[in-house]
Backbone as CSV, one residue per row, in Angstrom:
resi,resn,N_x,N_y,N_z,CA_x,CA_y,CA_z,C_x,C_y,C_z
1,UNK,127.666,140.807,144.303,127.448,142.175,143.531,127.907,142.064,142.014
2,UNK,129.127,141.154,142.179,129.780,140.828,140.693,128.782,140.626,139.567
3,UNK,127.668,139.712,140.242,126.830,139.076,139.265,125.980,140.120,138.514
4,UNK,125.499,141.216,139.656,124.724,141.997,139.455,125.381,142.978,138.193
5,UNK,126.605,143.285,138.267,127.511,144.422,137.662,127.649,143.641,136.455
6,UNK,127.592,142.356,136.239,128.086,141.730,135.018,126.655,141.518,134.244
7,UNK,125.642,141.235,134.887,124.387,141.274,134.098,123.990,142.833,133.565
8,UNK,124.275,143.563,134.366,123.974,145.174,133.668,124.725,145.406,132.769
9,UNK,126.227,145.270,132.765,127.102,145.559,131.594,126.750,145.063,130.511
10,UNK,126.329,143.264,130.335,125.706,142.829,129.526,124.426,143.079,128.777
11,UNK,123.746,144.191,129.592,122.446,144.743,129.176,121.323,143.476,128.803
12,UNK,121.536,142.629,129.773,120.747,141.387,129.743,119.186,141.641,130.516
13,UNK,119.087,142.540,131.345,117.857,142.713,131.997,117.598,144.396,132.155
14,UNK,116.115,144.360,132.279,115.592,145.957,132.599,115.175,146.056,133.756
15,UNK,114.832,144.872,134.566,115.022,144.944,136.155,116.074,144.022,136.573
16,UNK,116.328,144.369,138.000,117.585,143.548,138.729,117.305,143.424,140.086
17,UNK,116.783,142.132,140.553,116.508,142.045,142.053,117.829,141.562,142.929
18,UNK,118.061,142.279,144.060,118.929,142.033,144.882,118.370,141.576,146.030
19,UNK,118.972,140.500,146.768,118.566,139.916,148.035,119.796,139.755,148.889
20,UNK,119.477,140.391,150.038,120.699,140.051,151.062,119.975,140.168,152.764
21,UNK,120.957,139.364,153.343,120.068,139.222,154.731,120.756,140.734,155.670
22,UNK,121.700,141.408,154.967,122.056,142.727,155.400,121.418,143.818,154.691
23,UNK,120.536,144.226,155.553,119.596,145.180,154.550,120.099,146.584,154.595
24,UNK,120.873,147.038,155.439,121.760,148.296,154.999,122.723,148.338,154.145
25,UNK,123.537,147.383,154.166,124.111,146.884,153.160,123.766,146.825,151.675
26,UNK,122.607,146.146,151.683,121.830,146.109,150.391,121.347,147.193,149.877
27,UNK,120.940,148.034,150.641,120.333,149.351,150.395,121.448,150.383,149.890
28,UNK,122.753,150.306,150.604,123.971,151.059,149.882,124.463,150.362,148.631
29,UNK,124.491,149.350,148.667,124.745,148.528,147.323,123.765,149.175,145.909
30,UNK,122.507,149.024,146.465,121.309,149.333,145.634,121.565,150.624,144.917
31,UNK,121.691,151.473,145.982,121.750,153.279,145.673,123.273,153.370,144.558
32,UNK,124.169,152.636,145.212,125.522,152.927,144.470,125.199,152.438,142.716
33,UNK,124.370,151.408,142.757,123.969,150.868,141.474,123.135,151.781,140.633
34,UNK,122.425,152.324,141.407,121.348,153.361,140.748,121.933,154.624,140.254
35,UNK,123.074,155.103,141.020,123.718,156.171,140.844,124.504,156.123,139.681
36,UNK,125.080,154.726,139.543,125.947,154.448,138.272,125.268,154.326,137.101
37,UNK,123.996,154.175,137.293,123.183,153.159,136.118,123.029,154.071,134.763
38,UNK,123.473,155.377,135.012,123.091,156.101,133.866,124.161,155.877,132.852
39,UNK,125.274,155.350,133.427,126.637,155.013,132.518,126.508,153.897,131.715
40,UNK,125.471,153.039,132.402,125.443,151.668,131.486,123.768,151.934,130.656
41,UNK,123.994,150.733,129.780,122.954,150.602,128.929,121.564,150.046,129.561
42,UNK,121.863,150.037,129.898,120.821,149.415,130.781,119.400,150.086,130.287
43,UNK,114.641,137.599,137.513,114.816,137.553,138.808,115.785,136.477,139.089
44,UNK,117.017,136.869,139.323,118.049,135.846,139.722,118.211,135.626,141.140
45,UNK,118.855,134.621,141.566,119.182,134.666,143.026,120.400,133.959,142.856
46,UNK,121.682,134.111,143.620,122.660,133.785,143.534,123.465,133.767,144.956
47,UNK,123.427,132.387,145.464,123.806,132.275,146.686,124.499,130.951,147.151
48,UNK,125.075,130.571,148.143,125.612,129.116,148.573,125.216,128.621,149.773
49,UNK,124.734,127.526,149.975,124.995,126.346,149.280,124.222,126.187,148.125
50,UNK,124.700,126.421,146.834,123.918,126.545,145.658,122.881,125.314,145.229
51,UNK,123.155,124.050,145.470,122.327,123.073,145.185,121.130,122.932,146.114
52,UNK,121.224,123.328,147.355,120.503,122.988,148.473,119.308,124.490,148.325
53,UNK,119.882,125.676,147.940,119.163,126.881,147.991,118.290,126.792,146.597
54,UNK,118.955,126.220,145.810,117.958,125.871,144.596,116.758,125.115,144.883
55,UNK,117.157,123.978,145.408,115.797,123.069,145.767,114.982,123.966,146.540
56,UNK,115.254,124.651,147.781,114.499,125.611,148.600,114.072,126.638,147.747
57,UNK,114.727,127.304,146.701,113.927,128.256,145.857,112.531,127.530,145.078
58,UNK,112.797,126.304,144.384,111.742,125.663,143.758,110.816,125.325,144.572
59,UNK,111.006,124.853,145.859,109.742,124.315,146.827,108.881,125.726,147.446
60,UNK,109.704,126.869,147.442,109.137,128.018,148.022,108.089,128.760,146.747
61,UNK,108.682,128.591,145.637,108.145,129.606,144.505,107.007,128.674,143.777
62,UNK,106.870,127.467,143.992,105.944,126.530,143.400,106.032,126.587,141.748
63,UNK,107.327,127.308,140.998,107.332,127.165,139.411,107.706,125.683,139.296
64,UNK,107.476,125.505,137.834,107.754,124.244,137.333,109.188,124.221,137.125
65,UNK,109.914,123.024,137.289,111.282,122.479,137.542,112.178,123.068,136.568
66,UNK,111.610,123.310,135.450,112.507,123.697,134.296,112.766,125.216,134.148
67,UNK,112.350,125.879,135.357,112.374,127.284,135.276,113.156,127.628,136.449
68,UNK,113.598,126.821,137.357,114.556,127.180,138.585,115.571,126.436,138.325
69,UNK,116.987,127.233,138.334,118.243,126.627,138.130,119.176,127.379,139.164
70,UNK,120.047,126.435,139.266,121.260,127.280,140.045,122.643,127.080,139.178
71,UNK,123.303,127.975,139.455,124.650,128.353,138.912,125.623,126.912,138.897
72,UNK,125.476,126.394,139.876,126.073,124.648,140.061,127.381,124.735,139.630
73,UNK,127.687,123.764,138.718,129.079,123.577,138.439,129.690,124.498,136.789
74,UNK,128.839,125.427,136.407,129.125,126.100,135.471,130.695,126.599,135.450
75,UNK,130.725,127.519,136.416,132.355,127.802,136.882,132.955,126.907,137.154
76,UNK,132.921,125.790,137.802,133.649,124.731,137.951,134.286,124.232,136.888
77,UNK,133.150,124.048,135.980,133.546,123.582,134.714,134.446,124.138,133.742
78,UNK,134.262,125.675,133.636,134.787,126.415,133.044,136.466,126.345,133.504
79,UNK,136.625,126.508,134.657,138.179,126.533,135.418,138.787,125.261,135.101
80,UNK,138.016,124.193,134.940,138.340,122.765,134.850,138.846,122.753,133.257
81,UNK,138.287,123.311,132.477,138.468,123.515,131.051,139.759,124.132,130.880
82,UNK,140.118,125.422,131.514,141.139,126.336,131.606,142.571,125.825,132.156
83,UNK,142.425,124.809,133.172,143.641,124.062,133.587,143.858,122.987,132.905
84,UNK,142.741,122.349,132.369,143.068,121.342,131.700,143.718,121.532,129.929
85,UNK,143.478,122.756,129.619,143.942,123.203,128.206,145.591,123.419,128.556
86,UNK,145.546,124.472,129.856,147.095,124.274,130.017,148.068,123.102,130.048
87,UNK,147.558,122.193,130.678,148.087,120.763,130.938,148.463,120.242,129.273
88,UNK,147.539,120.487,128.658,147.284,119.732,127.226,148.040,120.845,126.326
89,UNK,148.296,121.910,126.409,148.824,122.901,125.688,147.824,123.377,124.371
90,UNK,146.610,123.304,124.701,145.388,123.997,123.623,144.652,125.080,124.670
91,UNK,143.982,125.700,123.497,143.102,126.871,123.948,141.866,125.974,125.053
92,UNK,141.475,126.734,126.147,140.371,126.045,126.939,139.206,125.882,126.253
93,UNK,138.897,126.932,124.918,137.668,126.265,124.524,137.735,125.118,123.502
94,UNK,138.801,124.735,123.314,139.349,123.381,122.620,139.207,122.082,123.413
95,UNK,139.004,122.596,124.815,139.246,121.323,125.617,137.793,121.116,126.114
96,UNK,137.218,120.180,125.792,135.791,119.808,126.131,135.733,118.853,127.394
97,UNK,135.207,119.474,128.618,135.135,118.389,129.941,134.169,119.388,130.691
98,UNK,133.636,118.024,131.758,132.514,118.611,132.543,132.842,118.349,133.929
99,UNK,132.622,118.950,134.893,132.692,118.694,136.292,131.122,118.805,136.607
100,UNK,130.331,117.650,137.100,129.115,117.634,137.673,128.757,117.258,138.929
101,UNK,127.511,117.321,139.355,126.719,116.691,140.185,126.962,117.863,141.487
102,UNK,127.419,117.779,142.699,127.187,118.856,143.746,128.406,119.698,143.625
103,UNK,128.042,121.197,143.729,129.041,122.356,143.645,129.990,122.034,144.579
104,UNK,131.363,121.970,143.958,132.512,121.981,144.916,132.548,120.584,145.494
105,UNK,132.192,120.537,146.523,132.397,119.198,148.064,132.537,117.882,147.264
106,UNK,131.317,117.559,146.493,131.374,116.124,146.109,131.200,116.151,144.526
107,UNK,131.873,117.073,144.188,131.705,117.324,142.300,132.605,116.449,141.888
108,UNK,132.346,115.907,140.710,132.783,114.806,140.118,133.345,115.208,138.590
109,UNK,134.560,115.137,138.389,135.052,115.317,136.950,134.906,114.109,136.140
110,UNK,134.046,114.371,134.866,133.688,113.146,134.138,134.946,113.004,133.062
111,UNK,135.824,112.348,133.686,137.116,111.829,132.802,137.041,111.148,131.624
112,UNK,135.761,110.311,131.901,135.523,109.617,130.447,135.148,110.400,129.153
113,UNK,134.867,111.559,129.631,134.384,112.488,128.519,135.236,113.526,128.112
114,UNK,136.466,113.620,128.860,137.493,114.819,128.809,138.102,114.495,127.194
115,UNK,137.958,115.556,126.414,138.484,115.540,124.979,138.966,116.515,124.362
116,UNK,140.204,116.732,123.466,140.247,117.360,122.686,139.708,117.064,121.143
117,UNK,138.889,117.845,120.557,137.914,117.251,119.563,138.765,116.078,118.554
118,UNK,137.963,115.134,118.779,138.284,113.718,118.081,139.299,112.918,119.042
119,UNK,139.682,113.319,120.018,140.701,112.286,120.754,140.360,112.500,122.290
120,UNK,140.294,111.424,122.848,140.163,111.444,124.370,141.172,111.470,124.955
121,UNK,140.920,112.290,126.359,142.249,112.011,127.511,142.567,110.345,127.809
122,UNK,141.153,109.654,127.692,141.323,108.400,128.453,142.170,107.569,127.372
123,UNK,141.893,107.842,126.022,142.856,106.936,124.960,144.106,107.379,125.046
124,UNK,144.651,108.678,125.291,145.622,108.889,125.578,146.602,108.550,126.711
125,UNK,145.879,108.381,127.838,146.158,107.924,129.275,145.234,107.192,129.821
126,UNK,145.611,105.855,129.403,144.743,104.898,129.875,144.720,104.355,131.346
127,UNK,145.916,104.868,131.871,146.017,104.900,133.246,145.384,105.731,134.138
128,UNK,144.587,106.701,133.684,143.616,107.922,134.261,142.744,107.129,135.302
129,UNK,142.658,107.658,136.338,141.857,107.260,137.445,142.246,106.071,138.061
130,UNK,143.430,105.586,137.821,143.959,104.273,138.645,145.265,104.918,139.287
131,UNK,145.869,103.893,140.287,146.818,104.279,140.947,148.124,104.227,140.187
132,UNK,147.968,104.172,138.788,149.172,104.012,138.124,149.536,105.559,137.345
133,UNK,148.629,106.456,137.823,148.420,107.541,136.884,149.602,108.454,137.341
134,UNK,150.455,108.303,135.971,151.705,109.261,136.400,151.546,110.476,136.007
135,UNK,150.443,111.173,135.599,150.163,112.197,135.234,149.627,113.182,136.271
136,UNK,149.038,112.553,137.468,148.688,113.047,138.548,147.540,113.990,138.036
137,UNK,146.713,113.450,137.105,145.794,114.237,136.599,144.477,114.378,137.563
138,UNK,144.239,113.715,138.559,143.358,114.252,139.736,143.627,115.467,140.363
139,UNK,145.083,115.779,140.483,145.226,117.053,140.813,144.617,118.319,140.305
140,UNK,144.173,118.163,139.003,143.658,119.313,138.352,142.008,119.494,138.802
141,UNK,141.391,118.355,139.197,140.384,118.646,139.791,140.435,119.125,141.256
142,UNK,141.463,118.732,142.030,141.761,119.422,143.153,141.856,120.924,143.047
143,UNK,142.662,121.226,142.260,142.755,122.609,142.152,141.455,123.381,141.830
144,UNK,140.492,122.775,141.176,139.371,123.454,140.843,138.525,123.584,142.027
145,UNK,138.473,122.550,143.008,137.704,122.301,144.206,138.295,123.495,145.222
146,UNK,139.866,123.723,145.011,140.294,124.569,146.157,140.785,125.820,145.788
147,UNK,140.127,126.077,144.686,140.362,127.335,143.714,139.794,128.651,144.678
148,UNK,138.414,128.404,144.817,137.471,129.451,145.655,138.095,129.855,146.734
149,UNK,138.657,129.072,147.741,139.046,128.963,149.138,140.635,129.875,148.859
150,UNK,141.497,129.614,147.765,142.620,130.394,147.570,142.356,131.698,147.319
151,UNK,141.329,131.844,146.404,140.972,133.557,145.977,140.591,134.126,147.353
152,UNK,139.646,133.536,148.123,139.144,133.860,149.478,140.367,134.221,150.480
153,UNK,141.283,133.357,150.589,142.538,133.631,151.269,143.383,134.835,151.051
154,UNK,143.313,135.000,149.433,144.231,135.905,148.919,143.430,137.349,148.734
155,UNK,142.344,137.560,148.574,141.428,138.736,148.381,140.463,138.863,149.194
156,UNK,139.802,137.840,149.996,138.950,137.994,150.808,137.582,137.546,150.486
157,UNK,137.281,137.286,149.119,136.133,137.039,148.794,136.401,136.449,147.409
158,UNK,135.272,135.837,146.692,135.398,135.741,145.335,134.256,136.399,144.660
159,UNK,134.281,137.074,143.493,133.223,138.003,143.090,132.870,137.798,141.341
160,UNK,134.330,138.440,140.569,134.220,138.383,139.149,133.909,137.341,138.348
161,UNK,134.378,136.210,138.782,134.194,134.901,138.247,132.748,134.300,137.991
162,UNK,132.511,134.163,139.458,130.880,133.970,139.404,130.124,134.813,138.693
163,UNK,130.351,135.957,139.072,129.567,137.244,138.387,129.421,137.028,136.874
164,UNK,130.525,136.601,136.039,130.659,136.632,134.909,129.945,135.396,134.299
165,UNK,130.049,134.264,135.366,129.383,132.829,135.076,128.121,133.169,135.140
166,UNK,127.576,133.615,135.881,125.858,133.879,136.014,125.498,134.795,134.984
167,UNK,126.175,135.640,134.458,125.682,136.702,133.539,125.659,135.699,132.226
168,UNK,126.655,134.853,131.991,126.638,134.082,130.957,125.251,132.937,130.717
169,UNK,124.884,132.510,131.824,123.811,131.860,132.264,122.517,132.806,131.672
170,UNK,122.428,133.739,132.052,121.609,134.983,132.111,121.468,135.412,130.361
171,UNK,122.451,135.375,130.047,122.422,135.538,128.534,121.938,134.539,127.651
172,UNK,122.284,133.317,128.100,121.535,132.037,127.549,120.295,132.188,127.468
173,UNK,119.737,132.389,128.530,118.056,132.771,128.732,117.512,133.757,127.786
174,UNK,118.178,135.224,128.059,117.676,136.194,127.747,117.660,136.401,126.093
175,UNK,118.805,135.654,125.660,119.094,135.811,124.174,118.324,134.310,123.455
176,UNK,117.900,133.606,124.196,117.545,132.245,123.771,118.643,131.494,122.799
177,UNK,119.796,131.259,123.427,120.776,130.786,122.897,121.144,129.164,122.902
178,UNK,120.124,128.452,123.938,120.245,127.151,123.704,121.628,126.683,123.629
179,UNK,122.451,127.047,124.541,123.830,126.820,124.924,123.566,125.669,126.118
180,UNK,124.403,124.717,126.073,124.713,123.684,127.098,125.564,124.419,128.123
181,UNK,124.789,124.313,129.536,125.434,124.752,130.682,125.527,123.760,131.750
182,UNK,126.312,123.212,132.291,126.487,122.359,133.544,125.871,122.988,135.045
183,UNK,124.572,123.155,134.903,124.001,123.766,135.965,122.879,122.877,136.891
184,UNK,122.802,123.421,137.957,122.071,122.646,139.050,120.685,122.572,138.756
185,UNK,119.949,121.465,138.572,118.755,121.317,137.872,118.216,120.186,138.713
186,UNK,116.726,120.257,138.511,116.002,118.808,139.195,116.286,117.719,138.340
187,UNK,117.310,116.680,138.863,117.551,115.712,138.023,117.059,114.219,138.332
188,UNK,115.659,114.270,139.013,115.023,113.156,139.251,114.343,112.513,137.940
189,UNK,114.695,111.159,137.783,114.517,110.468,136.296,115.582,110.434,135.588
190,UNK,116.254,111.500,135.000,117.023,111.203,133.764,118.367,110.155,134.273
191,UNK,118.679,110.568,135.403,119.888,109.547,135.850,119.685,108.468,136.822
192,UNK,118.521,108.283,136.938,117.941,107.240,137.901,117.855,107.757,139.268
193,UNK,117.906,108.925,139.413,117.873,109.436,140.765,116.202,109.414,141.096
194,UNK,115.907,108.701,142.440,114.382,108.831,142.599,114.044,109.849,143.611
195,UNK,114.971,110.658,144.105,114.721,111.802,144.844,114.602,113.098,144.083
196,UNK,113.855,114.275,144.891,113.958,115.569,144.296,115.062,116.266,144.658
197,UNK,116.406,115.972,143.825,117.573,116.651,144.195,117.698,117.309,143.019
198,UNK,118.461,118.426,143.524,119.198,119.486,142.514,120.740,119.098,142.413
199,UNK,120.938,118.764,141.270,122.399,118.607,141.134,123.138,119.103,139.550
200,UNK,124.276,119.382,139.387,124.653,119.828,138.143,124.665,118.676,137.226
201,UNK,124.007,119.032,136.091,124.307,118.126,134.958,124.034,119.049,133.581
202,UNK,124.625,118.622,132.572,124.553,119.366,131.294,123.030,119.860,130.749
203,UNK,122.562,120.871,130.749,121.077,121.387,130.489,121.554,122.459,129.230
204,UNK,120.428,122.219,128.282,120.348,123.418,127.322,119.306,124.516,127.964
205,UNK,119.878,125.370,127.895,119.154,126.690,128.562,118.847,127.644,127.479
206,UNK,117.720,128.012,127.535,116.904,128.629,126.513,115.895,129.810,127.302
207,UNK,115.000,130.324,126.470,114.395,131.403,127.017,113.221,131.105,127.887
208,UNK,112.829,129.690,128.056,111.920,129.081,128.702,112.709,128.329,130.080
209,UNK,113.913,128.644,130.077,114.691,128.038,131.114,115.249,126.876,130.744
210,UNK,115.123,125.673,131.347,116.105,124.394,130.872,115.004,123.706,129.704
211,UNK,115.206,123.604,128.406,114.728,123.131,127.597,114.908,121.434,127.347
212,UNK,115.910,121.133,127.769,116.490,119.500,127.763,117.379,119.273,128.711
213,UNK,117.515,118.054,129.109,118.831,117.784,129.997,119.583,116.760,128.953
214,UNK,120.879,116.820,129.111,121.626,116.091,128.133,122.147,114.976,128.996
215,UNK,121.808,113.555,128.777,122.025,112.529,129.309,123.775,112.005,129.024
216,UNK,124.351,112.252,130.002,126.076,112.013,129.717,126.090,110.482,129.894
217,UNK,126.938,109.823,129.172,127.302,108.272,129.108,128.232,108.244,130.262
218,UNK,128.091,107.713,131.295,129.170,107.261,132.494,129.709,106.189,132.522
219,UNK,130.771,105.994,133.303,131.456,104.809,133.804,130.470,104.472,134.939
220,UNK,130.760,103.221,135.409,130.189,102.603,136.500,130.711,103.592,137.983
221,UNK,131.824,103.896,137.774,132.384,104.731,138.902,131.961,106.048,139.043
222,UNK,131.683,106.412,137.861,131.126,108.290,137.892,129.479,107.979,138.206
223,UNK,128.912,106.749,137.673,127.225,106.818,138.121,127.447,106.617,139.699
224,UNK,128.377,105.694,140.278,128.087,105.687,141.739,128.657,106.817,142.488
225,UNK,129.429,107.634,142.201,129.765,109.007,142.462,128.513,109.948,142.146
226,UNK,127.660,110.014,141.604,126.502,110.652,141.089,125.605,110.103,142.251
227,UNK,125.398,108.912,142.492,124.282,108.540,143.821,124.877,109.162,145.174
228,UNK,126.296,109.169,145.323,126.874,109.507,146.544,126.609,110.887,146.564
229,UNK,126.667,111.725,145.854,126.266,113.155,145.634,124.911,113.478,145.939
230,UNK,124.044,112.356,145.215,122.476,112.748,145.653,122.214,112.554,146.924
231,UNK,122.743,111.382,147.397,122.417,110.921,148.879,122.810,111.847,149.857
232,UNK,123.987,112.610,149.602,124.684,113.630,150.527,123.690,114.676,150.526
233,UNK,123.157,114.940,149.436,122.469,116.205,149.623,120.825,115.887,150.074
234,UNK,120.363,114.595,149.703,118.861,114.143,150.169,119.127,113.627,151.882
């Protein structure tokens, strides 16, 4: 519901489709939104496991692959930038970093690409991704993976962060912003994957869905972990 509220508050759609297995609860939520819609200016599917359900949506819909996306690692990457910014003492928007592949479980931080404009983290800390990593940088990724479970433990569920994340994706589409998002997309081909697998890769998102897939330069280890993610889902 946080996704629906966020999209409505950003005035991104004239119509909003809600899908839930609990029909009565869904009807109640819809009525609640309808009653409150006069105070706002006023087809997305958001669920988990996102990569698998994006594949299912693609297969059932018959839509071209560029029109079917999942929220993927969009939120993971944003939280990663936030935590890295805290560690480096800079604003999160000045820290460029990606978390890619499978959402949560076998996600991969692209350490080779982490940078504050002009300076890569790997240059500052050559021991990164080795047993000699005194900064314990891998703990940052662990925090990202565990964050949703921590929020669920404390408040019972996650909502606002993913809601705002999805609203941001909708905004890129509706306003044709051509922003790059790490979202779940069909990656057969660009990264040497031979199966019809949906995983998070940087994509240019515009009015017609995915207009381009950004080919990130990876280390051999990162490529191996990509293949592992693809094999896990396939």
